Coordinates of C-alpha atoms in Angstrom, one line a residue:
M929 CA 147.2 -131.4 -56.6
T930 CA 149.0 -129.4 -54.0
L931 CA 147.6 -126.4 -52.2
A932 CA 150.6 -124.1 -52.1
L933 CA 151.7 -122.0 -49.1
V934 CA 151.9 -118.2 -49.2
P935 CA 155.7 -117.5 -49.4
D936 CA 157.4 -117.1 -46.0
R937 CA 154.1 -117.8 -44.2
P938 CA 153.7 -121.1 -42.2
R939 CA 150.5 -123.0 -42.4
I940 CA 148.5 -124.1 -39.4
L941 CA 146.4 -127.0 -40.6
I942 CA 143.4 -127.9 -38.5
A943 CA 141.9 -131.4 -39.1
G944 CA 138.2 -131.1 -38.1
G945 CA 135.7 -128.3 -37.8
G946 CA 134.0 -129.3 -34.6
Y947 CA 134.3 -127.8 -31.1
V948 CA 138.1 -127.9 -31.0
G949 CA 138.7 -127.1 -34.6
L950 CA 136.3 -124.1 -34.7
Y951 CA 137.2 -122.6 -31.4
T952 CA 141.0 -123.0 -32.1
A953 CA 140.7 -121.4 -35.5
M954 CA 138.6 -118.5 -34.1
R955 CA 141.3 -117.9 -31.4
L956 CA 144.2 -118.1 -33.9
L957 CA 142.5 -115.7 -36.3
K958 CA 142.0 -113.3 -33.4
K959 CA 145.5 -113.4 -31.9
L960 CA 147.8 -114.0 -34.9
R961 CA 149.6 -111.0 -36.3
R962 CA 148.8 -110.0 -39.8
G963 CA 150.7 -112.3 -42.2
E964 CA 152.1 -114.4 -39.3
A965 CA 150.5 -117.7 -40.5
T966 CA 147.8 -119.2 -42.7
V967 CA 145.0 -121.0 -41.0
T968 CA 143.5 -123.9 -43.0
V969 CA 140.5 -125.9 -41.7
V970 CA 139.6 -129.3 -43.3
D971 CA 136.2 -131.0 -42.5
P972 CA 133.8 -133.1 -44.6
R973 CA 131.0 -130.8 -43.4
S974 CA 131.0 -127.0 -44.1
Y975 CA 129.6 -126.3 -40.6
M976 CA 130.2 -127.0 -36.9
T977 CA 127.3 -128.7 -35.0
Y978 CA 126.6 -127.9 -31.3
L979 CA 126.0 -131.5 -30.2
P980 CA 124.4 -130.9 -26.8
F981 CA 121.3 -129.5 -28.6
L982 CA 120.7 -132.6 -30.7
P983 CA 118.1 -134.0 -28.3
E984 CA 116.2 -130.6 -28.4
A985 CA 116.4 -130.6 -32.2
A986 CA 114.9 -134.1 -32.2
A987 CA 112.1 -132.7 -30.0
G988 CA 111.6 -129.6 -32.2
N989 CA 112.6 -127.1 -29.5
V990 CA 115.5 -125.8 -31.6
A991 CA 115.5 -125.2 -35.3
P992 CA 118.3 -127.4 -36.9
R993 CA 119.8 -124.4 -38.8
N994 CA 120.3 -122.7 -35.5
L995 CA 122.5 -125.3 -33.9
V996 CA 125.1 -125.2 -36.7
A997 CA 127.7 -122.6 -37.4
P998 CA 128.8 -122.2 -41.1
L999 CA 132.6 -122.5 -41.1
R1000 CA 133.2 -120.0 -43.9
N1001 CA 130.9 -117.4 -42.3
V1002 CA 132.5 -117.7 -38.9
L1003 CA 136.1 -118.2 -40.0
T1004 CA 136.6 -115.2 -42.3
G1005 CA 140.3 -115.0 -43.0
A1006 CA 140.9 -118.7 -42.9
E1007 CA 141.1 -121.3 -45.7
V1008 CA 138.2 -123.8 -45.4
V1009 CA 138.5 -127.0 -47.4
T1010 CA 135.5 -129.3 -47.6
G1011 CA 136.8 -132.9 -47.6
H1012 CA 138.1 -135.9 -45.7
M1013 CA 141.7 -135.9 -44.4
V1014 CA 142.7 -139.5 -45.2
S1015 CA 146.3 -139.6 -44.2
V1016 CA 149.3 -137.6 -43.0
D1017 CA 153.0 -137.9 -43.8
Q1018 CA 154.6 -136.6 -40.7
A1019 CA 158.1 -136.7 -42.0
A1020 CA 157.3 -134.6 -45.1
K1021 CA 154.6 -132.6 -43.1
V1022 CA 152.0 -133.1 -45.8
A1023 CA 148.4 -134.1 -45.4
H1024 CA 146.4 -135.9 -48.0
V1025 CA 142.8 -134.8 -48.4
R1026 CA 139.9 -136.2 -50.5
T1027 CA 137.8 -133.2 -51.4
A1028 CA 134.1 -133.1 -51.8
V1029 CA 134.4 -133.5 -55.6
G1030 CA 136.6 -136.6 -55.2
H1031 CA 140.0 -135.1 -56.0
T1032 CA 143.1 -135.8 -53.9
L1033 CA 144.7 -132.7 -52.4
E1034 CA 148.1 -132.4 -50.8
L1035 CA 148.3 -129.8 -48.0
P1036 CA 151.8 -129.0 -46.7
F1037 CA 151.8 -127.7 -43.2
D1038 CA 154.1 -126.4 -40.4
H1039 CA 151.7 -127.2 -37.5
L1040 CA 148.9 -129.7 -37.5
V1041 CA 145.9 -129.6 -35.1
V1042 CA 144.1 -132.9 -34.8
A1043 CA 140.5 -132.3 -33.9
L1044 CA 138.6 -135.0 -35.7
G1045 CA 136.3 -135.8 -32.7
S1046 CA 134.6 -139.1 -32.3
V1047 CA 132.3 -141.5 -34.0
S1048 CA 129.6 -143.8 -32.6
R1049 CA 130.9 -146.8 -30.8
T1050 CA 129.0 -149.8 -32.1
F1051 CA 129.1 -153.6 -31.7
P1052 CA 128.4 -156.4 -34.2
I1053 CA 124.8 -156.7 -33.1
P1054 CA 122.6 -158.5 -35.8
G1055 CA 120.2 -155.9 -37.4
L1056 CA 121.8 -152.8 -35.8
A1057 CA 123.4 -151.5 -39.0
E1058 CA 120.1 -152.0 -40.9
H1059 CA 117.7 -150.5 -38.4
G1060 CA 119.7 -148.4 -35.9
I1061 CA 119.5 -144.6 -35.7
G1062 CA 122.5 -142.7 -34.3
M1063 CA 122.6 -139.3 -32.6
K1064 CA 125.9 -137.8 -33.6
S1065 CA 124.7 -135.3 -36.2
V1066 CA 122.0 -132.8 -36.8
E1067 CA 120.8 -134.9 -39.8
E1068 CA 120.3 -137.9 -37.5
A1069 CA 118.4 -135.8 -35.0
I1070 CA 116.0 -134.4 -37.6
S1071 CA 115.6 -137.8 -39.1
L1072 CA 114.7 -139.3 -35.7
R1073 CA 112.1 -136.6 -35.2
N1074 CA 110.5 -137.1 -38.6
H1075 CA 110.6 -140.9 -38.1
V1076 CA 108.9 -140.8 -34.7
I1077 CA 106.1 -138.6 -35.9
T1078 CA 105.6 -140.7 -39.1
Q1079 CA 105.3 -143.8 -36.9
M1080 CA 102.5 -142.0 -35.0
D1081 CA 100.8 -141.2 -38.3
R1082 CA 101.0 -144.9 -39.3
A1083 CA 99.7 -146.0 -35.9
D1084 CA 96.7 -143.6 -36.2
S1085 CA 95.5 -145.3 -39.4
A1086 CA 96.5 -148.9 -38.6
T1087 CA 93.8 -151.5 -38.3
D1088 CA 96.1 -154.3 -37.3
E1089 CA 96.9 -154.0 -33.5
A1090 CA 100.4 -155.6 -34.0
V1091 CA 101.3 -153.0 -36.6
K1092 CA 100.2 -150.2 -34.2
R1093 CA 102.2 -151.6 -31.3
K1094 CA 105.3 -151.9 -33.4
A1095 CA 104.9 -148.4 -34.7
L1096 CA 104.6 -147.0 -31.2
T1097 CA 107.5 -148.9 -29.6
F1098 CA 110.7 -146.9 -29.3
V1099 CA 113.9 -148.5 -28.0
F1100 CA 116.9 -146.3 -26.9
V1101 CA 120.2 -148.0 -26.2
G1102 CA 122.6 -146.1 -23.9
G1103 CA 122.1 -144.4 -20.5
G1104 CA 124.6 -141.6 -20.8
F1105 CA 123.7 -138.0 -21.5
A1106 CA 122.9 -138.6 -25.1
G1107 CA 120.6 -141.5 -24.5
V1108 CA 118.8 -140.1 -21.4
E1109 CA 118.3 -136.6 -22.9
T1110 CA 117.1 -138.0 -26.2
I1111 CA 114.6 -140.4 -24.9
A1112 CA 113.3 -137.8 -22.4
E1113 CA 112.9 -135.1 -25.1
V1114 CA 111.4 -137.4 -27.7
E1115 CA 108.9 -138.9 -25.1
D1116 CA 107.9 -135.3 -24.2
M1117 CA 107.4 -134.4 -27.8
A1118 CA 105.4 -137.6 -28.5
R1119 CA 103.2 -137.0 -25.5
D1120 CA 102.3 -133.5 -26.8
A1121 CA 101.8 -134.8 -30.4
A1122 CA 99.4 -137.6 -29.3
R1123 CA 96.8 -134.9 -28.4
N1124 CA 96.4 -134.3 -32.2
Y1125 CA 95.6 -137.9 -33.0
R1126 CA 92.2 -139.7 -32.7
N1127 CA 93.5 -143.2 -32.4
V1128 CA 96.9 -142.6 -30.6
S1129 CA 97.4 -141.8 -26.9
R1130 CA 100.5 -141.9 -24.7
Q1131 CA 99.2 -145.1 -23.1
D1132 CA 99.6 -146.8 -26.5
M1133 CA 103.3 -145.9 -26.7
R1134 CA 106.1 -147.9 -25.3
F1135 CA 109.5 -146.3 -24.5
I1136 CA 112.4 -148.5 -23.5
L1137 CA 115.8 -147.3 -22.3
V1138 CA 118.6 -150.0 -22.2
E1139 CA 121.9 -149.5 -20.3
A1140 CA 124.7 -152.0 -19.8
A1141 CA 125.9 -150.4 -16.6
G1142 CA 124.3 -150.4 -13.2
R1143 CA 123.0 -146.8 -13.4
I1144 CA 122.2 -144.0 -15.8
L1145 CA 124.0 -140.6 -16.0
P1146 CA 127.1 -141.8 -14.1
E1147 CA 128.6 -138.3 -14.4
M1148 CA 125.8 -137.0 -12.2
G1149 CA 126.5 -139.3 -9.3
A1150 CA 124.5 -142.1 -7.9
D1151 CA 121.7 -140.1 -6.2
L1152 CA 120.9 -137.9 -9.1
G1153 CA 121.1 -140.9 -11.5
V1154 CA 118.6 -142.7 -9.3
W1155 CA 116.3 -139.6 -9.2
T1156 CA 116.4 -139.3 -12.9
M1157 CA 115.6 -142.9 -13.5
E1158 CA 112.6 -142.7 -11.1
K1159 CA 111.3 -139.6 -13.0
L1160 CA 111.6 -141.4 -16.3
Q1161 CA 109.8 -144.4 -14.9
G1162 CA 107.1 -142.1 -13.6
R1163 CA 106.6 -141.0 -17.1
G1164 CA 106.0 -144.5 -18.3
I1165 CA 109.5 -145.1 -19.6
E1166 CA 110.9 -148.6 -19.0
V1167 CA 114.5 -148.6 -17.8
Y1168 CA 116.6 -151.8 -17.9
L1169 CA 120.0 -151.6 -16.2
E1170 CA 122.8 -154.1 -16.5
T1171 CA 121.5 -155.4 -19.7
S1172 CA 122.2 -155.0 -23.4
M1173 CA 120.6 -155.5 -26.8
E1174 CA 121.5 -158.8 -28.3
S1175 CA 119.8 -158.4 -31.7
C1176 CA 117.3 -156.3 -33.7
V1177 CA 116.9 -158.3 -36.9
D1178 CA 113.8 -157.2 -38.8
Q1179 CA 113.2 -154.7 -36.0
H1180 CA 112.5 -157.5 -33.5
V1181 CA 114.5 -156.4 -30.5
V1182 CA 115.9 -159.0 -28.1
L1183 CA 117.4 -157.9 -24.8
A1184 CA 119.8 -159.9 -22.7
N1185 CA 117.4 -159.9 -19.8
G1186 CA 114.8 -161.8 -21.9
V1187 CA 112.6 -158.9 -23.0
E1188 CA 111.6 -159.1 -26.6
T1189 CA 109.5 -156.7 -28.7
Q1190 CA 108.8 -155.5 -32.2
A1191 CA 110.0 -151.9 -32.4
S1192 CA 109.9 -149.5 -35.4
T1193 CA 112.4 -147.2 -33.8
I1194 CA 115.8 -148.2 -32.4
V1195 CA 118.1 -145.4 -31.3
W1196 CA 121.8 -146.2 -30.6
T1197 CA 123.7 -143.8 -28.2
A1198 CA 125.9 -146.4 -26.4
G1199 CA 129.1 -144.4 -26.3
V1200 CA 131.7 -143.0 -28.7
R1201 CA 135.2 -143.9 -29.9
P1202 CA 138.0 -141.8 -31.5
N1203 CA 137.7 -141.3 -35.3
P1204 CA 139.4 -144.4 -36.8
V1205 CA 141.2 -142.4 -39.5
L1206 CA 143.7 -141.4 -36.8
T1207 CA 145.5 -144.7 -37.5
H1208 CA 146.7 -143.2 -40.8
F1209 CA 148.1 -140.0 -39.3
G1210 CA 151.4 -141.4 -38.0
L1211 CA 150.6 -140.4 -34.4
P1212 CA 151.2 -142.2 -31.1
L1213 CA 147.9 -143.6 -29.9
G1214 CA 146.7 -144.6 -26.5
P1215 CA 145.1 -148.0 -25.6
R1216 CA 141.6 -146.9 -26.8
G1217 CA 142.8 -145.2 -30.0
H1218 CA 143.1 -141.6 -28.7
V1219 CA 146.0 -139.4 -29.6
D1220 CA 148.6 -139.5 -26.8
T1221 CA 148.8 -135.8 -25.8
L1222 CA 150.9 -133.8 -23.3
P1223 CA 149.3 -131.4 -20.8
T1224 CA 150.4 -128.6 -23.2
L1225 CA 148.2 -130.2 -25.8
Q1226 CA 151.2 -131.1 -28.0
V1227 CA 151.3 -134.7 -29.2
R1228 CA 153.9 -136.8 -27.5
D1229 CA 157.2 -136.8 -29.4
L1230 CA 155.8 -134.5 -32.2
D1231 CA 156.3 -130.9 -31.3
H1232 CA 154.6 -129.7 -34.5
V1233 CA 151.3 -131.7 -33.9
W1234 CA 148.6 -130.7 -31.4
A1235 CA 145.4 -132.5 -30.3
A1236 CA 142.4 -131.9 -28.0
G1237 CA 138.8 -132.9 -27.6
D1238 CA 137.2 -136.3 -28.1
N1239 CA 140.1 -137.7 -30.2
A1240 CA 142.8 -136.9 -27.6
Q1241 CA 143.8 -138.4 -24.2
V1242 CA 144.8 -135.2 -22.3
P1243 CA 146.2 -135.7 -18.8
D1244 CA 143.7 -134.3 -16.2
L1245 CA 146.0 -132.3 -14.0
A1246 CA 143.0 -131.4 -11.7
G1247 CA 142.0 -135.0 -11.2
Q1248 CA 143.7 -138.1 -9.8
E1249 CA 147.2 -139.2 -10.8
G1250 CA 147.1 -140.8 -14.3
A1251 CA 143.6 -139.6 -15.1
W1252 CA 142.6 -138.2 -18.5
C1253 CA 140.1 -135.5 -19.2
P1254 CA 136.7 -137.0 -20.2
P1255 CA 135.7 -136.5 -23.8
N1256 CA 132.9 -133.9 -23.4
A1257 CA 132.1 -130.5 -24.7
Q1258 CA 133.1 -128.8 -21.5
H1259 CA 136.7 -129.8 -21.9
A1260 CA 136.8 -129.3 -25.6
V1261 CA 135.7 -125.7 -25.6
R1262 CA 138.2 -124.9 -22.8
Q1263 CA 141.1 -126.8 -24.3
A1264 CA 140.8 -125.0 -27.7
P1265 CA 142.0 -121.5 -26.5
V1266 CA 144.8 -123.1 -24.5
L1267 CA 145.9 -125.0 -27.6
A1268 CA 145.7 -121.9 -29.8
D1269 CA 147.7 -119.8 -27.3
N1270 CA 150.3 -122.5 -27.0
L1271 CA 150.6 -122.9 -30.8
I1272 CA 151.2 -119.1 -31.1
A1273 CA 153.7 -119.2 -28.3
A1274 CA 155.5 -122.0 -30.1
L1275 CA 155.6 -119.9 -33.3
R1276 CA 157.1 -117.0 -31.3
G1277 CA 159.5 -119.1 -29.3
R1278 CA 157.8 -118.5 -26.0
P1279 CA 157.1 -121.0 -23.1
L1280 CA 153.9 -123.1 -23.2
K1281 CA 151.2 -123.5 -20.6
E1282 CA 149.6 -126.7 -19.4
Y1283 CA 145.9 -127.3 -19.6
R1284 CA 144.3 -127.5 -16.2
H1285 CA 140.6 -127.2 -15.6
K1286 CA 138.4 -128.2 -12.7
N1287 CA 135.0 -129.8 -13.5
L1288 CA 132.3 -127.2 -13.3
G1289 CA 129.6 -129.8 -13.1
A1290 CA 127.0 -131.3 -15.5
V1291 CA 123.6 -130.5 -16.8
A1292 CA 120.9 -132.6 -18.5
G1293 CA 117.6 -131.6 -20.0
L1294 CA 114.7 -134.1 -19.6
G1295 CA 112.1 -132.4 -21.7
L1296 CA 110.3 -129.0 -21.3
H1297 CA 110.7 -127.6 -17.8
K1298 CA 112.4 -130.8 -16.6
G1299 CA 116.1 -131.3 -15.9
V1300 CA 118.9 -132.3 -13.5
A1301 CA 122.2 -130.6 -12.7
I1302 CA 125.2 -130.7 -10.5
L1303 CA 127.3 -127.5 -10.1
F1304 CA 130.9 -127.5 -9.0
N1305 CA 130.4 -131.0 -7.7
R1306 CA 128.5 -129.6 -4.7
F1307 CA 125.2 -128.0 -5.6
K1308 CA 122.4 -130.2 -7.0
L1309 CA 119.4 -129.0 -8.9
K1310 CA 116.3 -130.9 -10.0
G1311 CA 113.2 -130.1 -12.1
R1312 CA 112.6 -126.6 -13.4
P1313 CA 115.6 -124.9 -11.8
A1314 CA 117.9 -127.5 -13.4
W1315 CA 116.2 -127.0 -16.7
W1316 CA 116.7 -123.3 -16.6
F1317 CA 120.4 -123.7 -15.8
H1318 CA 120.7 -126.3 -18.6
R1319 CA 119.4 -123.8 -21.1
L1320 CA 121.3 -120.8 -19.8
Y1321 CA 124.6 -122.7 -19.8
H1322 CA 124.3 -124.3 -23.2
G1323 CA 122.7 -121.2 -24.7
S1324 CA 125.8 -119.3 -23.6
R1325 CA 128.2 -121.9 -25.1
V1326 CA 126.7 -121.8 -28.7
P1327 CA 129.3 -120.3 -31.0
T1328 CA 128.7 -116.8 -32.4
L1329 CA 126.3 -114.1 -31.2
N1330 CA 124.1 -114.7 -34.2
R1331 CA 123.4 -118.3 -33.2
K1332 CA 122.9 -117.4 -29.5
I1333 CA 120.2 -114.9 -30.5
R1334 CA 118.5 -117.4 -32.8
V1335 CA 118.5 -120.2 -30.2
F1336 CA 117.0 -117.9 -27.5
V1337 CA 114.4 -116.7 -30.0
D1338 CA 113.5 -120.3 -30.7
W1339 CA 113.0 -120.9 -27.0
S1340 CA 111.0 -117.8 -26.5
L1341 CA 108.6 -118.6 -29.3
A1342 CA 108.3 -122.2 -28.0
S1343 CA 107.1 -120.8 -24.7
L1344 CA 104.4 -118.7 -26.3
L1345 CA 103.3 -121.0 -29.2
K1346 CA 102.2 -124.6 -29.5
R1347 CA 104.9 -127.1 -30.4
E1348 CA 105.1 -128.1 -34.0
T1349 CA 104.6 -131.8 -34.5
V1350 CA 104.9 -132.3 -38.2
G1351 CA 107.0 -135.2 -39.6
L1352 CA 108.6 -134.5 -42.9
I1353 CA 109.7 -138.0 -43.8
E1354 CA 109.9 -137.1 -47.5
L1355 CA 113.1 -135.2 -46.6
E1356 CA 114.8 -138.6 -46.4
H1357 CA 114.3 -139.1 -50.2
P1358 CA 113.1 -135.8 -51.6
R1359 CA 113.4 -136.8 -55.3
D1360 CA 111.2 -139.9 -55.1
P1361 CA 107.9 -138.1 -56.1
F1362 CA 109.6 -136.4 -59.0
T1363 CA 111.4 -139.6 -60.1
E1364 CA 108.1 -141.5 -59.9
A1365 CA 106.3 -138.9 -62.0
A1366 CA 109.1 -138.8 -64.6
L1367 CA 109.2 -142.6 -64.9
S1368 CA 105.4 -142.7 -65.2
S1369 CA 105.5 -140.1 -67.9
R1370 CA 108.2 -142.0 -69.8
S1371 CA 106.2 -145.2 -69.6
R1372 CA 103.2 -143.5 -71.3
T1373 CA 105.2 -142.3 -74.3

């Protein structure tokens, strides 16, 4: 089936509805003339997720519905197709999409924006696929929260000390922003939740952070990374540097430094890689699978294709010679308007601009009232001031005024009311009770 074009109107096809896809589409819809082009967005999810808030969602500080932006609500005036873009014929300028109902859809286009983002970078570690939990989606964040609280419920009623220890052992692999923020937020939540249990205390819990490099939070610099590690260790979190997880078969975790433990929770945040479907798009790829992109955000040797964000290697004109922009949200949200403006300029035969952006710094939340930040590579903040700056910065970056208000209301209520520590593990398999009842009823007849 082919989705036809409006006569005499070019189609701008955006593959991906994440940071780059959403912000590019918003900019195009705002600046295109009436009838100048059709904007079509394809994504397997019908919403964009603000990823920096996943650790806070796992800790219950932000409601999950408030860190997603529904594409159809936000992108009024655009075509939104829910499905996976599986391949692209660059010569014919046709994309092949597998829709949510399993049909194959052919989408002709004049310009293609590649904004598929990244997926978790994993290794063939025995047991990881069976027991690991990722942190790349709101579903994973909420699942982690429910899982952790459920393990505390189990430990509270356990009579076997080994069962209790396993339930209360939490291993996090990866010492970048995702890993450090997630373990810090979850430990903070678990510390609060323990006050509600008769037989569980913070002293019963074991939190382990594993990092293959020689320090955590490398983007923050050596001194802030060391400060953060000391603060985590002061909260009873074990941090192992220059080591890796060798296996986790049957939830028995074995680290390369000789540490072994049973752990009910194994969270994997050890980096990302470009979406592997890019190999079917007929694009020039870099050594690590990123789309080879010019400073104008056009794909090299393909003037009608554009790319930005995690799946693109964009030259960093503000950095050292030959450097690429790091795959983070800060660059993605700033590349998107440049991409949209250049695409419109190309439609109108005007000159293009190069993407150039200096690093504004970095922020990380480490639980309620705790954080670390570096601003403009000069000013360093720690503790509560950094936490406030973290919230103000990311709160301002959430797409749409509607979501900004909802997030700030969540935070305001959290400062006044006690944190909710309820684990809804049944959300993983909501039909199980009904299925059991129906099967039981059938067996009686």
